[in-house]
mmCIF file of N, CA and C in Angstrom:
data_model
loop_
_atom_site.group_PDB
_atom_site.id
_atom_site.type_symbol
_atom_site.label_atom_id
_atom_site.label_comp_id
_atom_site.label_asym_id
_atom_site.label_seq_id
_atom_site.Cartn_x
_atom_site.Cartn_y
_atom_site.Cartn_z
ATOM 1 N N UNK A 26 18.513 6.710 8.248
ATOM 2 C CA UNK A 26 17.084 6.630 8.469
ATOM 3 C C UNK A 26 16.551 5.202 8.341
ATOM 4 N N UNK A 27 16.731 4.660 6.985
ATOM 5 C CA UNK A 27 16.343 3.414 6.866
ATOM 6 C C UNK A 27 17.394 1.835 7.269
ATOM 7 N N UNK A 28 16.955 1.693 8.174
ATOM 8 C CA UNK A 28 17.976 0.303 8.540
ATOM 9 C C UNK A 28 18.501 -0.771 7.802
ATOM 10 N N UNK A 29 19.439 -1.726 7.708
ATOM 11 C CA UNK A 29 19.663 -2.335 6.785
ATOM 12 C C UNK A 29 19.093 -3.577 6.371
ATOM 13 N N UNK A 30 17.981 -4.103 7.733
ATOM 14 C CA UNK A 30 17.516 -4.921 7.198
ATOM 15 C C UNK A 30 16.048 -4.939 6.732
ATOM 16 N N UNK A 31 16.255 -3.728 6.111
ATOM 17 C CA UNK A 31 15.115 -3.081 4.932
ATOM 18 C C UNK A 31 15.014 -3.813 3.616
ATOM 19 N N UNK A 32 14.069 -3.946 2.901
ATOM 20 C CA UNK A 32 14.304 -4.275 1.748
ATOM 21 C C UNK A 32 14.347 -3.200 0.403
ATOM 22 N N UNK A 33 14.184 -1.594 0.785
ATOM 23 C CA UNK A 33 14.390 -0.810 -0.160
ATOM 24 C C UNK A 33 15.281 0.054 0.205
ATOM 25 N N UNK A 34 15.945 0.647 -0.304
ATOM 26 C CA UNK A 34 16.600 1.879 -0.042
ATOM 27 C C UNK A 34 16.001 3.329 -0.378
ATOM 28 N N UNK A 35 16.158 4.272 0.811
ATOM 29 C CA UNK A 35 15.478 5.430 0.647
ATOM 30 C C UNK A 35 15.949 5.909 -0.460
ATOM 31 N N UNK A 36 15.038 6.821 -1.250
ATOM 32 C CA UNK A 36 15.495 7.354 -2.238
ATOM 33 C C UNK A 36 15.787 8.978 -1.999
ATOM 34 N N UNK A 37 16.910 9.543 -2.324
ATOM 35 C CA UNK A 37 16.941 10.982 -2.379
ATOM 36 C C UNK A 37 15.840 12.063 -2.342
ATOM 37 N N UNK A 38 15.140 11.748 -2.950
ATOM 38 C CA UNK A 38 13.979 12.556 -3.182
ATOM 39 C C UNK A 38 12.814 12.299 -2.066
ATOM 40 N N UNK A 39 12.913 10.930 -1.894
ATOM 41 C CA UNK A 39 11.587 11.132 -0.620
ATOM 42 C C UNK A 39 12.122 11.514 0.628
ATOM 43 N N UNK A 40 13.584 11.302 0.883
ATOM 44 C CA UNK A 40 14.148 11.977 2.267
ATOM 45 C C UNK A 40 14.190 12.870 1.868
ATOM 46 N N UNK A 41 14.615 14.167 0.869
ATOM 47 C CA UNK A 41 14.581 15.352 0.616
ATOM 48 C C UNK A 41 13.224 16.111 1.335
ATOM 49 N N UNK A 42 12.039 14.882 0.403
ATOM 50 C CA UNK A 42 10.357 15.794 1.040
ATOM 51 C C UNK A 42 10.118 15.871 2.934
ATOM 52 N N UNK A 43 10.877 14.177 2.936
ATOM 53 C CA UNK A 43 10.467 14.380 4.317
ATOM 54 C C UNK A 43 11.232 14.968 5.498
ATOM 55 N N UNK A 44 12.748 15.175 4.707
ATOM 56 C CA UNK A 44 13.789 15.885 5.553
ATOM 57 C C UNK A 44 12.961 17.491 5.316
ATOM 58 N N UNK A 45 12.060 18.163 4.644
ATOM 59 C CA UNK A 45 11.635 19.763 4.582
ATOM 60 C C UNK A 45 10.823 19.989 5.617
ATOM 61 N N UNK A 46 10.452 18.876 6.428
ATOM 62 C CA UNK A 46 9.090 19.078 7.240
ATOM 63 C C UNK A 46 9.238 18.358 9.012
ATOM 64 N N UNK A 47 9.423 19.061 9.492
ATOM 65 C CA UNK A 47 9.633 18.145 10.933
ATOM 66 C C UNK A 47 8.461 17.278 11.436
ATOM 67 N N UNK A 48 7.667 17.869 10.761
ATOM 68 C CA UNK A 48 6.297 16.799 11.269
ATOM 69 C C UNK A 48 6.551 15.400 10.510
ATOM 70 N N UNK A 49 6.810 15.141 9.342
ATOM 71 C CA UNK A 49 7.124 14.158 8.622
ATOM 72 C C UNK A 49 8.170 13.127 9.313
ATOM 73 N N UNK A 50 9.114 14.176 9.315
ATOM 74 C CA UNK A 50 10.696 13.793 9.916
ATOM 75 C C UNK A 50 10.232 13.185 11.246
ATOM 76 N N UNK A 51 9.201 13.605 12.430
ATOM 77 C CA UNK A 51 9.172 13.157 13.214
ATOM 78 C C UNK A 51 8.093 11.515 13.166
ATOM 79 N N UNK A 52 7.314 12.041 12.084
ATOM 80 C CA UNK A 52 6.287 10.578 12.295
ATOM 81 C C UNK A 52 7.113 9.615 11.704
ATOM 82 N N UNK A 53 8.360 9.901 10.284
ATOM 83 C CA UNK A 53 8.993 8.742 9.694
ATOM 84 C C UNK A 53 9.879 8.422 10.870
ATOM 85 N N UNK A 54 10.269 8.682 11.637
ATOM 86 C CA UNK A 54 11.179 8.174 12.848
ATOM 87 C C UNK A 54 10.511 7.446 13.977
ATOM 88 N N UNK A 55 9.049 7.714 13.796
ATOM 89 C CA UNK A 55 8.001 6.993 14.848
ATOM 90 C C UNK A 55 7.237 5.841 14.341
ATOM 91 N N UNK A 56 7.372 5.241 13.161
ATOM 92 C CA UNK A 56 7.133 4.697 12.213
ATOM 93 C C UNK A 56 8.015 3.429 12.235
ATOM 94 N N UNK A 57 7.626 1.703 11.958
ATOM 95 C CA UNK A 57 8.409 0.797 11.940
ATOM 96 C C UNK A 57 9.116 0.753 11.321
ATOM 97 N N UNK A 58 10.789 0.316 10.914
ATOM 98 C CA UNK A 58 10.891 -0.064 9.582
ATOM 99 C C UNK A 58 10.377 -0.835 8.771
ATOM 100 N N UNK A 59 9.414 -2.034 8.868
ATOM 101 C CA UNK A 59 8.644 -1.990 8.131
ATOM 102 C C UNK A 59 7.695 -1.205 7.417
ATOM 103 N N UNK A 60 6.984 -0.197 8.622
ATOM 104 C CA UNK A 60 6.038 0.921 7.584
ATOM 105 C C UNK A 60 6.961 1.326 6.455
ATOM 106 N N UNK A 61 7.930 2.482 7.198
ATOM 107 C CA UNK A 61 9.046 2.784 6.729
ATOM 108 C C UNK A 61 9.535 2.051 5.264
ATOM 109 N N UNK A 62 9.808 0.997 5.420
ATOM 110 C CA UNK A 62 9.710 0.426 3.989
ATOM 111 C C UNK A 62 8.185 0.161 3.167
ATOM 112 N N UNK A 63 7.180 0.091 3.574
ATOM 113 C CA UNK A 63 6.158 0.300 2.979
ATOM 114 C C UNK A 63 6.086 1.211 2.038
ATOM 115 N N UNK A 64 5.928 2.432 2.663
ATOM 116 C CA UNK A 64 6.228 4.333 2.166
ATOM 117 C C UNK A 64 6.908 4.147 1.265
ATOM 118 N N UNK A 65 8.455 3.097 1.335
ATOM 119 C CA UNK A 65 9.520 3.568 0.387
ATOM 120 C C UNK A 65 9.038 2.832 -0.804
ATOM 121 N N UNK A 66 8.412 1.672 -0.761
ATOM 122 C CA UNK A 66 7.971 0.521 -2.190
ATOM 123 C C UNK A 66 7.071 1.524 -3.227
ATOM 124 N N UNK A 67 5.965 1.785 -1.401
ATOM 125 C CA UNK A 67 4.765 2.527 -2.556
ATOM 126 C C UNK A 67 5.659 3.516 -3.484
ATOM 127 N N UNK A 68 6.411 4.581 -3.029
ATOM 128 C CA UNK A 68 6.800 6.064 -3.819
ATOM 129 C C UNK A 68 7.710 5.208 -5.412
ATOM 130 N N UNK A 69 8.435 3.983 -5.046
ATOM 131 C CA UNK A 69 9.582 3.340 -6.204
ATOM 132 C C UNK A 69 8.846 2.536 -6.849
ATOM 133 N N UNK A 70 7.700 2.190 -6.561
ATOM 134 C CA UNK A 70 6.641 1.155 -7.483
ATOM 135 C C UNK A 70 6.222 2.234 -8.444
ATOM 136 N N UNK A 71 5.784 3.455 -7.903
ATOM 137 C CA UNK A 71 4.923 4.514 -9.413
ATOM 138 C C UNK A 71 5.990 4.326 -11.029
ATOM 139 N N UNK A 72 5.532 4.486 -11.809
ATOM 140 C CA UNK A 72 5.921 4.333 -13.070
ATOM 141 C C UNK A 72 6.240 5.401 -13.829
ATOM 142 N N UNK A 73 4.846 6.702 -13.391
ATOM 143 C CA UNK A 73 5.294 7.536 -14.388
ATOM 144 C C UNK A 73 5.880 8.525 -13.158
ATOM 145 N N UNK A 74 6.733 9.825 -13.713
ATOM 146 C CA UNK A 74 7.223 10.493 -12.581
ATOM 147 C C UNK A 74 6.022 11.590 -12.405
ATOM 148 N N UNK A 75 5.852 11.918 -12.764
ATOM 149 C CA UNK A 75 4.188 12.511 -11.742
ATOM 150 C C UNK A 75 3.454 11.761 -11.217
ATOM 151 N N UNK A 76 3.276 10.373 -10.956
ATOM 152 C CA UNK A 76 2.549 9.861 -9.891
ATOM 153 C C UNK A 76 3.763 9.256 -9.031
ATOM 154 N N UNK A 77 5.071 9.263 -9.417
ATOM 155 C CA UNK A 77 5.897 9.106 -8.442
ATOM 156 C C UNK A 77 6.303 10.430 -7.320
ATOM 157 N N UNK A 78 5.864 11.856 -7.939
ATOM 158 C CA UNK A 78 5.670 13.127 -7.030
ATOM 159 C C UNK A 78 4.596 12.601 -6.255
ATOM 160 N N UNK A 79 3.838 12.725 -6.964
ATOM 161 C CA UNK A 79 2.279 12.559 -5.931
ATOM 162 C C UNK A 79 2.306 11.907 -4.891
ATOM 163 N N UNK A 80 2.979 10.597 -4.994
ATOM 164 C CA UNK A 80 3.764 9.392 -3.851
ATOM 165 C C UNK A 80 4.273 10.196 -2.784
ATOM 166 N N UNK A 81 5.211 10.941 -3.428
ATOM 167 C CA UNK A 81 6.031 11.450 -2.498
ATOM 168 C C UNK A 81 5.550 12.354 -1.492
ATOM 169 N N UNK A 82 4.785 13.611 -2.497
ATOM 170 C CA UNK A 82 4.104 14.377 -1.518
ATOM 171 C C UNK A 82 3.164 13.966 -0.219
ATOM 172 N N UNK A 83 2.236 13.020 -0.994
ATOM 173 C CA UNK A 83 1.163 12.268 -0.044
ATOM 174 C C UNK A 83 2.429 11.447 0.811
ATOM 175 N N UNK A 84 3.236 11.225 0.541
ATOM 176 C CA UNK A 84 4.435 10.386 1.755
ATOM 177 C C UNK A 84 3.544 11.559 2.981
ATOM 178 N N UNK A 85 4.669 13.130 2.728
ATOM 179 C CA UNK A 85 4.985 14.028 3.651
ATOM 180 C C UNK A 85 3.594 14.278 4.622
ATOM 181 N N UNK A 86 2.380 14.249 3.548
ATOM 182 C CA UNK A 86 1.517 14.859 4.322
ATOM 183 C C UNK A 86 0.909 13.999 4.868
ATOM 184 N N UNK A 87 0.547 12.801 4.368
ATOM 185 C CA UNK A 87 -0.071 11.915 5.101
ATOM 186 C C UNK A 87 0.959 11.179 6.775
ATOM 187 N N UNK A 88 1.925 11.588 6.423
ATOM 188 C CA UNK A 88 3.066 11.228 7.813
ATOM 189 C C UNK A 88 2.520 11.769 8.727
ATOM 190 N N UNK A 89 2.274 13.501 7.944
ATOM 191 C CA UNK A 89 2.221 14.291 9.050
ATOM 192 C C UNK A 89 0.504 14.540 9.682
ATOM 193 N N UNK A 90 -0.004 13.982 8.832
ATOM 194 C CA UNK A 90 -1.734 13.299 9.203
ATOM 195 C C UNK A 90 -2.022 12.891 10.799
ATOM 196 N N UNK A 91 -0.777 11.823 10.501
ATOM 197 C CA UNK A 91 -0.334 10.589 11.335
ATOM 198 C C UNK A 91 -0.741 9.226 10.729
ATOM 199 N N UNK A 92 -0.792 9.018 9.319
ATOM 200 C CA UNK A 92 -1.211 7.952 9.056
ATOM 201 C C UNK A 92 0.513 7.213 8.803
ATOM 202 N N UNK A 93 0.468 5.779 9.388
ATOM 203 C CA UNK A 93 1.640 5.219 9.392
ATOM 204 C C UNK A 93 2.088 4.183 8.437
ATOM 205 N N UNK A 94 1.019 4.299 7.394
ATOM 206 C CA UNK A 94 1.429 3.196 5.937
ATOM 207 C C UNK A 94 0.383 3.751 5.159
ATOM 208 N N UNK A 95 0.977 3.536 4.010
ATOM 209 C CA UNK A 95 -0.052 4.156 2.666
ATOM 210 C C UNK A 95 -1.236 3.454 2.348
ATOM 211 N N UNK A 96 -2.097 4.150 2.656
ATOM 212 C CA UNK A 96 -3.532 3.721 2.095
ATOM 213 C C UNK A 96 -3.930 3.113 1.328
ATOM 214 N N UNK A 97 -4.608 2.162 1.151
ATOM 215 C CA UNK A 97 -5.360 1.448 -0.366
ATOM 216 C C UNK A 97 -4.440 1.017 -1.048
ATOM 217 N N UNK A 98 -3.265 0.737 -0.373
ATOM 218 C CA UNK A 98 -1.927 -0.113 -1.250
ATOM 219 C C UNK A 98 -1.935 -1.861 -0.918
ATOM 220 N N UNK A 99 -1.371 -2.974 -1.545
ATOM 221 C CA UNK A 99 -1.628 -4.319 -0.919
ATOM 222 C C UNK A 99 -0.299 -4.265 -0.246
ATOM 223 N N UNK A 100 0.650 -3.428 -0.428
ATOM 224 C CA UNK A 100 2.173 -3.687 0.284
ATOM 225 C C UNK A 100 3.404 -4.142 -0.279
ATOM 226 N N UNK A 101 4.206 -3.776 0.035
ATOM 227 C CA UNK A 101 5.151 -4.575 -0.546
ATOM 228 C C UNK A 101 4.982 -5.675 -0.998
ATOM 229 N N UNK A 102 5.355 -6.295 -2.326
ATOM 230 C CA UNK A 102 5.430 -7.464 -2.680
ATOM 231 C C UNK A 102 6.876 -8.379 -2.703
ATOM 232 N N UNK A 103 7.827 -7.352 -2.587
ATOM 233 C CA UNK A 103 9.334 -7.849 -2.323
ATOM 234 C C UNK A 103 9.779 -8.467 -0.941
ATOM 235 N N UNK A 104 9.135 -8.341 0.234
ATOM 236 C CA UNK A 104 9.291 -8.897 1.091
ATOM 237 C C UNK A 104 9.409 -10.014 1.427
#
């Protein structure tokens, strides 16, 4: 899914949410790898693991919205 010249690696758990949903599955594949790595910073930046769910979920649904980078975030800073 995620290419290598990404700077995060997908994590199990957010391909898990977005592998359950074809709408997801289809917008993360329509999606840059940059967005794509966006999605992945925001969900691995949360701290505690309930706002790292919340990440995740809002990943799936907001994909499937059609929104193509996370909202009200400044972005990756590892880039």
């Amino acid at each position: 899914m995620v290419k290598k010249e990404m700077v995060h690696k997908m994590p199990v758990d957010l391909r898990k949410a977005i592998a359950s949903s074809l709408g997801a599955r289809a917008a993360w594949e329509d999606i840059t790898p940059l967005a794509r790595n966006e999605w992945i910073c925001w969900v691995i930046s949360a701290k505690k693991p309930e706002t790292r769910n919340n990440h995740i979920e809002r990943t799936r649904t907001e994909l499937i919205e059609g929104k193509r980078r996370p909202c009200c975030w400044a972005g990756c800073p590892h880039r």
